[in-house]
Amino acid sequence: VTALDGDLCPFCEGQEHLAGREILAWRSPGGEADTPGWRVRVVANRLPALRVESQYAEPTAGVLQALGGLGAHEVIIESPHHAANWSTMTADEIRLVLWAWRERMRDLRRDIRLKTFLVVKNVGAAAGATLDHAHSQLLALPFVPLHLDDEIAGARARLSKTSHCAFCEMVDEEIARGVRIVSSGETTVALAPFASRVPFETWVMPRHHGASFEEESDETLLAIAERLRDVMQRLHEALKSPPYSVLLHTAPVGEGASFHWHLEIVPRLTPVNGLAWDGGIHINPVSPEEATRVLRESLRS
Ligand SMILES: [Zn+2]
Ligand SMILES: [Zn+2]
């Protein structure tokens, strides 16, 4: 818990001037921008890592290359209420958060210099959050970051070998096996990925194939919101409000059908050690099958 609460929080309703001018908001008809009455609100990050006014790359003579910080960095304020989180918000409230991500991506996609959208949500100081009030950050980058590029390369290779999406195949296989399915509905699934990197890592994704998050319908956003709420209630119940990050992985602009967008929920229960940081080698003390069992039983009364 940080020092900021109620009356100092820039994200609370009534303090819109502290967070800055809104880029987008969901508010009742007739409501004025930058005033109370909103349910979700998007503003520019006050200390942006990237700006659309920047240049991408300046050619340099030596081996060291610098990129100019071109991109966008926005903050989605997910609720007017200070204490809200995804386990207490309604599915419709979470849907509006996903709606804001989607609408901002659709708008930013018109800038042809921007290639990749990342959404990061950090909850708790151990996950890197500096404010308690529910929020997420949207970054638009002029390149594809390495870890995503790697994931896409794997999916592309599988597609050219089998003509199937690797993620669709994975979902089908996992549903057939059942041991790593945390919960599922008609159109969405939450699973503990095979060889999870950290304890209780959970992915939420649509069961139908979809490369780009920003192409999804309102119906899918609501179904994903319901699944997220369910998973968050399980995580809160089983792990007593753990710090965690949520990462949206979606196809870069123009990537085509080889990718399958998904949300990775990464609880921050153990510190990142040198092996994971330097080698990408993760030693996970809780198997995904055990995590699945705990999460499945957590909401049984
Ligand atoms: Zn607040
Ligand atoms: Zn797929």
Coordinates of N, CA, C and O and ligand atoms in Angstrom, one line a residue, residues 165 167-168 209-210 259-260, ligand 2:
C165 N -2.8 -23.0 -36.2 CA -2.3 -22.0 -35.2 C -1.9 -22.8 -34.0 O -2.6 -23.6 -33.5
F167 N -1.5 -21.9 -31.0 CA -2.3 -21.6 -29.8 C -3.7 -22.3 -29.8 O -4.1 -22.8 -28.8
C168 N -4.3 -22.3 -31.0 CA -5.5 -23.1 -31.2 C -5.3 -24.5 -30.9 O -6.1 -25.2 -30.1
H209 N -10.0 -18.5 -33.1 CA -8.8 -17.9 -33.5 C -8.9 -16.4 -33.7 O -9.8 -16.0 -34.4
G210 N -8.0 -15.7 -33.2 CA -8.0 -14.2 -33.4 C -6.5 -13.7 -33.2 O -6.0 -14.0 -32.1
F259 N -0.5 -15.4 -35.4 CA -0.5 -15.3 -33.9 C -1.9 -15.4 -33.4 O -2.9 -15.5 -34.1
H260 N -2.0 -15.6 -32.0 CA -3.3 -15.7 -31.4 C -3.2 -14.9 -30.1 O -2.4 -15.2 -29.2
Ligands
ZN2 ZN -5.3 -19.5 -32.9

